[in-house]
Amino acid sequence: MQLDAKIPGGPIAEKWDRHLFELKLVNPANKRKYDIIVVGTGLAGGSASATLAELGYNVKSFCIHDSPRRAHSIAAQGGINAAKNYPNDGDSIWRLFYDTVKGGDFRAREANVYRLAQISNDIIDHCVAQGIPFARDYGGLLANRSFGGAQVSRTFYARGQTGQQLLLGAYSALSRQIADGNVQMFPRREMLDLFVINGQARGIVVRNLINGQLERHDAHAVVLCTGGYGNVFFLSTNAMASNVTAAFRAYKKGAFFANPCFTQIHPTCVPVHGTYQSKLTLMSESLRNDGRVWVPKNPADKRPSGQIPEAERDYFLEEKYPSFGNLVPRDVASRNAKEQCDMGKGVGETGLAVYLDFADAIKRDTKAVIEKKYGNLFQMYEKITGENPYERPMRIYPAVHYTMGGLWVDYNLMSTIDGLFVMGEANFSDHGANRLGASALMQGLADGYFIIPYTVGGYLAGTEFADVTTDHGAFKETENDAQSRLTRLLAINGKRTVDDFHKELGLVMWDYCGMARNNDGLEKARHLIQQLRAEFWENVTVPGTGQDFNQSLERAGRVADYLEFGELMVLDALARQESCGGHFNEAYQTKGHEARRDDENFCYAAAWEYTGKEAEPQVHKEPLIFENVELSQRSYK
Ligand SMILES: Cc1cc2nc3c(=O)[nH]c(=O)nc-3n(C[C@H](O)[C@H](O)[C@H](O)COP(=O)(O)OP(=O)(O)OC[C@H]3O[C@@H](n4cnc5c(N)ncnc54)[C@H](O)[C@@H]3O)c2cc1C
């Protein structure tokens, strides 16, 4: 199959406008004849459901949680980017576009990224109109701060709770549509399969998580906004319910999975402190605006931080990257922290941490100013570690945070299955091999508020639909498949818990497909995952029944998918014999230990096609063509 990204012609700055004009429209009276399923109510799904319903479509909205508001998006802390240039420091749409393409190590599609930068400004206006309490400066104008990979301040924020505030905005808009009867809300439902007929996505099978019943829901189009798959590593900053299931089941139905090995490891997380831990906590990147990262110069120096004099500290990011300093992008900061710890200079009991120190900022700006900016983050840190970050430096270490890979989509955000659209973190589109901070919220809301309302209309208006309802025999078959999988999981009755398998998988992924990778390790990981998967289907224990609320069963289904998907990630990492962004193969690095790309051979998005149970997936390549940004070795020095 030939991948067609459907990128409109013409100059990059005019592509989206031109496309908007060329897209077919559904007339207002006809919109109510179309049903659209939206799976997920995070920023991508919540904004899409609200907007599509506002336009007049019948929307059915699904989520795992008891309320749309509990989506993982609520955890987002630091902010959302936009090219408003309010601080007058040289920002522009073009600069945001350039920074994002470069930040992604030239592995994203130019046209999508440019559109994202263009739309970024509309998002801020829209959210302000909704009443999002963005931080403001003394004169009342919206305030900005800096995030990694940029030399301008373009990040809008609401203290350390930006995701929560933005989600409340989307949720309010969604609630209005629920009350008006335009959105039917189905909370506590987990999508287990996609129904495809005549090559078109026409519905989903979900499990009602309260009573265990399977349900079939039909529609003219399905929009997946089911978030990222970082929890494949077991320990990550993601919400516990984040999973790959919906996307992976769609992959098995024909949607290609793009760049699955592109994972983001965030440099500033509270370090792992024990083997019983099931969650890691992020300390927002915004802290690197004021916090200084350092380790003792001498690996043998085990004195408390306060006793190490200035001259004996290594501010390694400021040293190595004078232009960007502590605000280098995440992949770069993470690799450098790991390098320091590998040299034995890590701090704390495990030696797997570096300092993030606010002493200078407090001296310069006062404690009150720092508290105003980051108070809730400092409080969170103190609650977890029992240490007061106003008095001693935070200890931080990289952790899995975000997944740039996802289902392949074209410029319309449509996957390789007609009528299956994918948005937010669940798609692969805009961040290349490394996402810049504060760009995920921007992308999710661009997709939901400003792109899908048009592109889904273009699809519906230009497509003929057979009369298909939930009574269709093939739909029943899809449900039967989902049911037999659940029955099989419950019948194994083995000796190891689901979490036990998940933890072991996570360690394999972290050790061999994490921050640094090599071919031997990846081969080994593949073998270990296959073994673990075989054992899982023989020896997992899932207590309870399928006709009830059963979280072990929910988790078992998700871990079963991770056990297949993890191998796809490894396969993708093995196939990409270069380093780029978050994909760092030790064999391909510059003298300064930076990722060394191979543009001649790997300047493409790798889109994997499922070819059957025992068969190797097949890779399809979408060439990435850079006409507006020159391909170059990324430098933040
Ligand atoms: C701690 C933390 C802080 C962050 N801070 C920032 C930040 O400051 N700025 C920034 O830009 N980004 C940030 N991010 C990243 C950003 O929050 C996410 O990428 C983004 O919110 C994802 O939004 P989404 O709508 O795609 O998915 P999510 O918010 O993950 O929503 C997924 C939805 O899908 C539903 N779902 C999932 N699977 C199924 C299924 N099988 N069936 C039914 N429903 C399903 C869930 O119930 C949920 O409603 C942060 C991430 C973390 C972890």
mmCIF file of N, CA and C in Angstrom, residues 5 7 12 15 97 101 106-112 599 603-605 621-631:
data_model
loop_
_atom_site.group_PDB
_atom_site.id
_atom_site.type_symbol
_atom_site.label_atom_id
_atom_site.label_comp_id
_atom_site.label_asym_id
_atom_site.label_seq_id
_atom_site.Cartn_x
_atom_site.Cartn_y
_atom_site.Cartn_z
ATOM 1 N N ALA A 5 0.084 11.007 2.269
ATOM 2 C CA ALA A 5 -0.153 11.925 3.388
ATOM 3 C C ALA A 5 -1.144 13.034 3.026
ATOM 4 N N ILE A 7 -0.851 15.838 1.573
ATOM 5 C CA ILE A 7 -0.401 17.203 1.904
ATOM 6 C C ILE A 7 -0.814 18.134 0.764
ATOM 7 N N ILE A 12 4.007 26.674 2.045
ATOM 8 C CA ILE A 12 3.639 26.054 3.317
ATOM 9 C C ILE A 12 2.666 26.915 4.129
ATOM 10 N N LYS A 15 -0.981 26.361 2.823
ATOM 11 C CA LYS A 15 -1.548 25.021 2.617
ATOM 12 C C LYS A 15 -2.864 24.812 3.370
ATOM 13 N N PHE A 97 7.370 26.926 14.318
ATOM 14 C CA PHE A 97 7.461 25.833 13.336
ATOM 15 C C PHE A 97 8.897 25.303 13.278
ATOM 16 N N VAL A 101 10.225 21.522 14.420
ATOM 17 C CA VAL A 101 10.826 20.580 13.465
ATOM 18 C C VAL A 101 12.233 20.194 13.924
ATOM 19 N N PHE A 106 14.035 16.478 13.047
ATOM 20 C CA PHE A 106 13.738 16.370 11.618
ATOM 21 C C PHE A 106 13.103 15.031 11.242
ATOM 22 N N ARG A 107 12.199 14.587 12.107
ATOM 23 C CA ARG A 107 11.497 13.348 11.777
ATOM 24 C C ARG A 107 9.979 13.565 11.827
ATOM 25 N N ALA A 108 9.546 14.834 11.656
ATOM 26 C CA ALA A 108 8.106 15.129 11.584
ATOM 27 C C ALA A 108 7.789 15.688 10.195
ATOM 28 N N ARG A 109 6.515 15.704 9.882
ATOM 29 C CA ARG A 109 6.066 16.179 8.562
ATOM 30 C C ARG A 109 5.936 17.701 8.608
ATOM 31 N N GLU A 110 6.667 18.372 7.743
ATOM 32 C CA GLU A 110 6.691 19.847 7.771
ATOM 33 C C GLU A 110 5.304 20.482 7.741
ATOM 34 N N ALA A 111 4.454 20.019 6.830
ATOM 35 C CA ALA A 111 3.158 20.692 6.625
ATOM 36 C C ALA A 111 2.308 20.633 7.893
ATOM 37 N N ASN A 112 2.341 19.494 8.586
ATOM 38 C CA ASN A 112 1.541 19.383 9.816
ATOM 39 C C ASN A 112 2.068 20.321 10.892
ATOM 40 N N ASP A 599 20.308 10.832 7.381
ATOM 41 C CA ASP A 599 19.208 11.351 6.569
ATOM 42 C C ASP A 599 19.113 10.668 5.213
ATOM 43 N N CYS A 603 15.363 9.137 6.543
ATOM 44 C CA CYS A 603 14.539 10.342 6.644
ATOM 45 C C CYS A 603 13.089 10.000 6.249
ATOM 46 N N TYR A 604 12.468 9.198 7.066
ATOM 47 C CA TYR A 604 11.088 8.789 6.793
ATOM 48 C C TYR A 604 10.370 8.473 8.102
ATOM 49 N N ALA A 605 9.049 8.437 7.993
ATOM 50 C CA ALA A 605 8.242 7.912 9.107
ATOM 51 C C ALA A 605 8.015 6.441 8.796
ATOM 52 N N LYS A 621 7.173 3.153 4.280
ATOM 53 C CA LYS A 621 7.937 4.361 4.601
ATOM 54 C C LYS A 621 7.321 5.602 3.971
ATOM 55 N N GLU A 622 7.022 6.581 4.811
ATOM 56 C CA GLU A 622 6.579 7.881 4.277
ATOM 57 C C GLU A 622 7.795 8.790 4.253
ATOM 58 N N PRO A 623 8.314 9.095 3.058
ATOM 59 C CA PRO A 623 9.496 9.959 3.005
ATOM 60 C C PRO A 623 9.170 11.329 3.590
ATOM 61 N N LEU A 624 10.100 11.884 4.361
ATOM 62 C CA LEU A 624 9.892 13.224 4.922
ATOM 63 C C LEU A 624 10.695 14.204 4.075
ATOM 64 N N ILE A 625 9.994 15.154 3.510
ATOM 65 C CA ILE A 625 10.669 16.083 2.597
ATOM 66 C C ILE A 625 10.740 17.458 3.258
ATOM 67 N N PHE A 626 11.957 17.964 3.362
ATOM 68 C CA PHE A 626 12.135 19.262 4.027
ATOM 69 C C PHE A 626 12.431 20.331 2.972
ATOM 70 N N GLU A 627 11.421 21.168 2.729
ATOM 71 C CA GLU A 627 11.577 22.219 1.717
ATOM 72 C C GLU A 627 11.750 23.579 2.369
ATOM 73 N N ASN A 628 11.406 23.655 3.650
ATOM 74 C CA ASN A 628 11.408 24.960 4.320
ATOM 75 C C ASN A 628 12.402 25.074 5.458
ATOM 76 N N VAL A 629 12.811 23.928 5.983
ATOM 77 C CA VAL A 629 13.805 23.925 7.056
ATOM 78 C C VAL A 629 14.953 23.056 6.567
ATOM 79 N N GLU A 630 16.151 23.595 6.726
ATOM 80 C CA GLU A 630 17.306 22.846 6.207
ATOM 81 C C GLU A 630 17.693 21.730 7.177
ATOM 82 N N LEU A 631 17.835 20.527 6.657
ATOM 83 C CA LEU A 631 18.277 19.404 7.483
ATOM 84 C C LEU A 631 19.688 19.680 7.984
#
